[in-house]
PDB file of C-alpha atoms in Angstrom:
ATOM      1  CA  UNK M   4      15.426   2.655  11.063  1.00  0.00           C
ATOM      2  CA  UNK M   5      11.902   1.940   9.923  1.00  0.00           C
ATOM      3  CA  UNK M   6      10.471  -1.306   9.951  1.00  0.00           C
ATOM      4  CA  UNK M   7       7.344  -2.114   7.876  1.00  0.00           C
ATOM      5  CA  UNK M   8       5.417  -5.629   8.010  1.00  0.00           C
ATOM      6  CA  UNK M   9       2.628  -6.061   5.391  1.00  0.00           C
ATOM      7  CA  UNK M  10      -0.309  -8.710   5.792  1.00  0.00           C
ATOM      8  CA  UNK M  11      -3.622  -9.799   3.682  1.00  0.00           C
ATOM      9  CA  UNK M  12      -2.734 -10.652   0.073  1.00  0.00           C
ATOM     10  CA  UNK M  13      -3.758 -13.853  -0.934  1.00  0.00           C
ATOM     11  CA  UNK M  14      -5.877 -14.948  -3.656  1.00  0.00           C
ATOM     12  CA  UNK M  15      -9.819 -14.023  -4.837  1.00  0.00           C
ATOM     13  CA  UNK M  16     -11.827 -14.308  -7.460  1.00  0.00           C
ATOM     14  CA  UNK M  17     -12.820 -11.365  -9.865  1.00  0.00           C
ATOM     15  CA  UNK M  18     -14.702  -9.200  -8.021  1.00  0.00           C
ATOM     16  CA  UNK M  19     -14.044  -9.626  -4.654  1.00  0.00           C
ATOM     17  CA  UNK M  20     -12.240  -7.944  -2.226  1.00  0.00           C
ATOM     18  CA  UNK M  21      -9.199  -7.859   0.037  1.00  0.00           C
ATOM     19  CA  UNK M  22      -7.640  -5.580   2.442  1.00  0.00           C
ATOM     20  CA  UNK M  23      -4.077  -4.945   3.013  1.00  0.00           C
ATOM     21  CA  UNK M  24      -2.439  -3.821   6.291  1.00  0.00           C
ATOM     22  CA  UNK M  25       0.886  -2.711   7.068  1.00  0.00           C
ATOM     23  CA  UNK M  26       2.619  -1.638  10.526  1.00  0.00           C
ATOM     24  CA  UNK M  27       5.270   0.590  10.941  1.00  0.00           C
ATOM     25  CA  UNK M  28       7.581   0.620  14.119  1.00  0.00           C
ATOM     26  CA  UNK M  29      11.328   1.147  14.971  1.00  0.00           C
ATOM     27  CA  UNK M  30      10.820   5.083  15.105  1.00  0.00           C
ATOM     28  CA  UNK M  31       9.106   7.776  17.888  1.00  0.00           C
ATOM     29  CA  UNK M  32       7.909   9.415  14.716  1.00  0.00           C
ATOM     30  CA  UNK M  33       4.767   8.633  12.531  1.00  0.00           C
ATOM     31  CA  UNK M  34       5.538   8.599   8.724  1.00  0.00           C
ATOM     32  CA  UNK M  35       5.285  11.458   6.806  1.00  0.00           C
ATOM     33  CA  UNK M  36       3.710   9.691   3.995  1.00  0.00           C
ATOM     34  CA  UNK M  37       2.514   5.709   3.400  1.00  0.00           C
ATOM     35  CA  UNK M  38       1.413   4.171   0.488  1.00  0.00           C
ATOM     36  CA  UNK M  39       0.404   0.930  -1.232  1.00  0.00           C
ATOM     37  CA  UNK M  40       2.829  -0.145  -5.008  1.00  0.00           C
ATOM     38  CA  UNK M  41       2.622  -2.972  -6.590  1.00  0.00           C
ATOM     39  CA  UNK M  42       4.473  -4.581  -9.163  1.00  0.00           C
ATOM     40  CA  UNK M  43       3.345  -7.403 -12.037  1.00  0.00           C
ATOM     41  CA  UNK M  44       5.472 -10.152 -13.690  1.00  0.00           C
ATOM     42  CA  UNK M  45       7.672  -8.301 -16.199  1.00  0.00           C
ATOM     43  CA  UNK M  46       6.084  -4.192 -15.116  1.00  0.00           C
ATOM     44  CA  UNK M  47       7.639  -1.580 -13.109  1.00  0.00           C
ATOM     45  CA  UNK M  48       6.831  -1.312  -9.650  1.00  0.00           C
ATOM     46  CA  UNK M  49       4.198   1.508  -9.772  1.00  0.00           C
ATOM     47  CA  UNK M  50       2.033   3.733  -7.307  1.00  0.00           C
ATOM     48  CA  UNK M  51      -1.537   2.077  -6.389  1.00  0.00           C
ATOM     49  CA  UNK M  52      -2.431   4.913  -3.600  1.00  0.00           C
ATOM     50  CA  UNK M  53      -0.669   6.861  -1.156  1.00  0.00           C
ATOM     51  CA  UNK M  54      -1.377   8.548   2.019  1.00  0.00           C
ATOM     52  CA  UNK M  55      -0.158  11.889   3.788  1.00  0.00           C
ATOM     53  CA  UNK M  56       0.181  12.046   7.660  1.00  0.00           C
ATOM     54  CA  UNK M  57      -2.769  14.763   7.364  1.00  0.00           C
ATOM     55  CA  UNK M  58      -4.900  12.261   5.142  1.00  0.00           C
ATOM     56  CA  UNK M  59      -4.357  13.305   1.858  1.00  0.00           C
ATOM     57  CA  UNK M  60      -5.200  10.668  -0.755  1.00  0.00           C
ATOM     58  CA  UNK M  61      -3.351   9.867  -4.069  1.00  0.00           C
ATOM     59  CA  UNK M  62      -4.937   6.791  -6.145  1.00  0.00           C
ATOM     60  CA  UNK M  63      -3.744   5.630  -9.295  1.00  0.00           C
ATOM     61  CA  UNK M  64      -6.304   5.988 -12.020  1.00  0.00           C
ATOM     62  CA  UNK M  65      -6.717   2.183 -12.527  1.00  0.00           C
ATOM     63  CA  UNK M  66      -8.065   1.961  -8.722  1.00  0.00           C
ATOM     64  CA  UNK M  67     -10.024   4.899  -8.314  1.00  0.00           C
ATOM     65  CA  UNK M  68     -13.587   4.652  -6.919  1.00  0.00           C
ATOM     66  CA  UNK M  69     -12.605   0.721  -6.419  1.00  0.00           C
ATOM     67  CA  UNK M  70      -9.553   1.009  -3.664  1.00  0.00           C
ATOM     68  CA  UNK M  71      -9.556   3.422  -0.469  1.00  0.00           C
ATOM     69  CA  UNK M  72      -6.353   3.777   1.450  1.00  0.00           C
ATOM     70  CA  UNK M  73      -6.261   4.875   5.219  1.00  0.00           C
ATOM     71  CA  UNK M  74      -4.238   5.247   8.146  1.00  0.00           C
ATOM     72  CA  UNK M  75      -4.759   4.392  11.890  1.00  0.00           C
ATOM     73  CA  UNK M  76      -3.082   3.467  15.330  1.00  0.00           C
ATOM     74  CA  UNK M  77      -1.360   7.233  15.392  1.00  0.00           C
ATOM     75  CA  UNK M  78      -0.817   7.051  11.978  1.00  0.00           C
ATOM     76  CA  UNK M  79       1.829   4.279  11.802  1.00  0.00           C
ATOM     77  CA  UNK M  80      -0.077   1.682   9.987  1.00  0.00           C
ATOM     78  CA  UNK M  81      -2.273   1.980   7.112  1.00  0.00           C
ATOM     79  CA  UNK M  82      -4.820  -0.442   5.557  1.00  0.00           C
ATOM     80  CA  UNK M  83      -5.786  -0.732   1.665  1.00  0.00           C
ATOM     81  CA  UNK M  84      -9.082  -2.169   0.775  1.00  0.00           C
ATOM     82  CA  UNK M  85      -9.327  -3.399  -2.174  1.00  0.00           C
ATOM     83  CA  UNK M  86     -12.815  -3.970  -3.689  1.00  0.00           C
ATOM     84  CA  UNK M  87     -14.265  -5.401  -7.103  1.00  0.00           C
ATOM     85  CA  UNK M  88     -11.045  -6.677  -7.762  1.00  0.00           C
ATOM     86  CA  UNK M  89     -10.007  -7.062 -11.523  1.00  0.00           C
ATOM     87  CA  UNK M  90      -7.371  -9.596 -12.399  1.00  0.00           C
ATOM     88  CA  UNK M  91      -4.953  -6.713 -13.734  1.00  0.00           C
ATOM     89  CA  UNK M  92      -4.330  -5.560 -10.357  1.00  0.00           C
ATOM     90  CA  UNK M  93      -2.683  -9.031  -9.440  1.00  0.00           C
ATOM     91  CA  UNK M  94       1.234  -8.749  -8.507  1.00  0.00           C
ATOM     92  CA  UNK M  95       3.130  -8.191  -5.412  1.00  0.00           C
ATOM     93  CA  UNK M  96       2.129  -5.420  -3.624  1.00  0.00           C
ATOM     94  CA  UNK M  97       4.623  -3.182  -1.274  1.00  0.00           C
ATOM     95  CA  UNK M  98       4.320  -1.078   1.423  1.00  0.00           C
ATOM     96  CA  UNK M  99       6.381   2.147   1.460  1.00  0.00           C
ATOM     97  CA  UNK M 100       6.582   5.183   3.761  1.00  0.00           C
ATOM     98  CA  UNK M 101       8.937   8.284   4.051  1.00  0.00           C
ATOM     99  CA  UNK M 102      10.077   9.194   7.178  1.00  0.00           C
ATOM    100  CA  UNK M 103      12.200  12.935   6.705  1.00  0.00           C
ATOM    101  CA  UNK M 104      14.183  12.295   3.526  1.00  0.00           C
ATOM    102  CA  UNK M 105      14.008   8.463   4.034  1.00  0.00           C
ATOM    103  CA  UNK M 106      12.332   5.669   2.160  1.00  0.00           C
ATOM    104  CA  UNK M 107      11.187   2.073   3.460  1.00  0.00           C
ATOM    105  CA  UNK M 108      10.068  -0.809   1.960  1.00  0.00           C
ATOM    106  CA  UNK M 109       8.424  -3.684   3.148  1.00  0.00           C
ATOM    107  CA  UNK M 110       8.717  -7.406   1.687  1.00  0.00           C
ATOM    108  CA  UNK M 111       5.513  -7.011  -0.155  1.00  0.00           C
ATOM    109  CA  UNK M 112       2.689  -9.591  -0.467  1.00  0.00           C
ATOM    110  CA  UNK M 113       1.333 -11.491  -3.269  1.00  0.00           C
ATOM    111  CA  UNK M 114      -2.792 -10.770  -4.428  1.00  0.00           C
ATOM    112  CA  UNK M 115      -3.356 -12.691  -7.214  1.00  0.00           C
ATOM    113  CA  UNK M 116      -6.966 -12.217  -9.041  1.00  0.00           C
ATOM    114  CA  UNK M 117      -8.185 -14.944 -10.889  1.00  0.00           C
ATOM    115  CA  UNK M 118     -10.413 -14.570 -13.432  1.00  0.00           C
TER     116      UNK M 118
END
């Protein structure tokens, strides 16, 4: 069973930046794929980026050029920085990986942008 703890939201003004971090443990194995959703008052929860174990990027078009996505510490944890933040990218954001034919979720933490 995978275990993911996020860290980092919080909230910033319009414009600045923030960078998510979340850990994965409880397996020998390294993800086969992480990623960063997030989810706003009264939206779907949707894809923000996403990571492969070989570093393949996928980044919603809404973040691209603005948000970079990586992994680290043998590829169990992954970090999202966030930069020239806009206040439509506030919500609760999730971390998710698959592991085989598994998916986890962790809590998710708030970044609100004000504006």
């Amino acid at each position: 069973q995978l275990q993911l703890v996020e860290s980092g939201g919080g909230l910033v003004q319009a414009g600045g930046s923030l960078r998510l971090s979340c850990a994965a443990s409880g397996s020998i194995f390294s993800p086969n794929t992480m990623g960063w959703y997030r989810q706003a008052p009264g939206k779907q929860r949707e894809l923000v980026a996403l990571i492969t174990r070989s570093g393949t990027t996928n980044y919603a078009e809404s973040v691209q050029g603005r948000f970079t996505i990586s992994r680290y510490n043998a590829k169990t944890s992954v970090h999202l920085q966030m930069n020239s933040l806009k206040a439509e990218d506030t919500g609760v954001y999730y971390c998710g990986a698959r592991l085989f034919e598994n998916d986890y979720w962790g809590q998710g933490t708030q970044v609100t942008v004000s504006s």
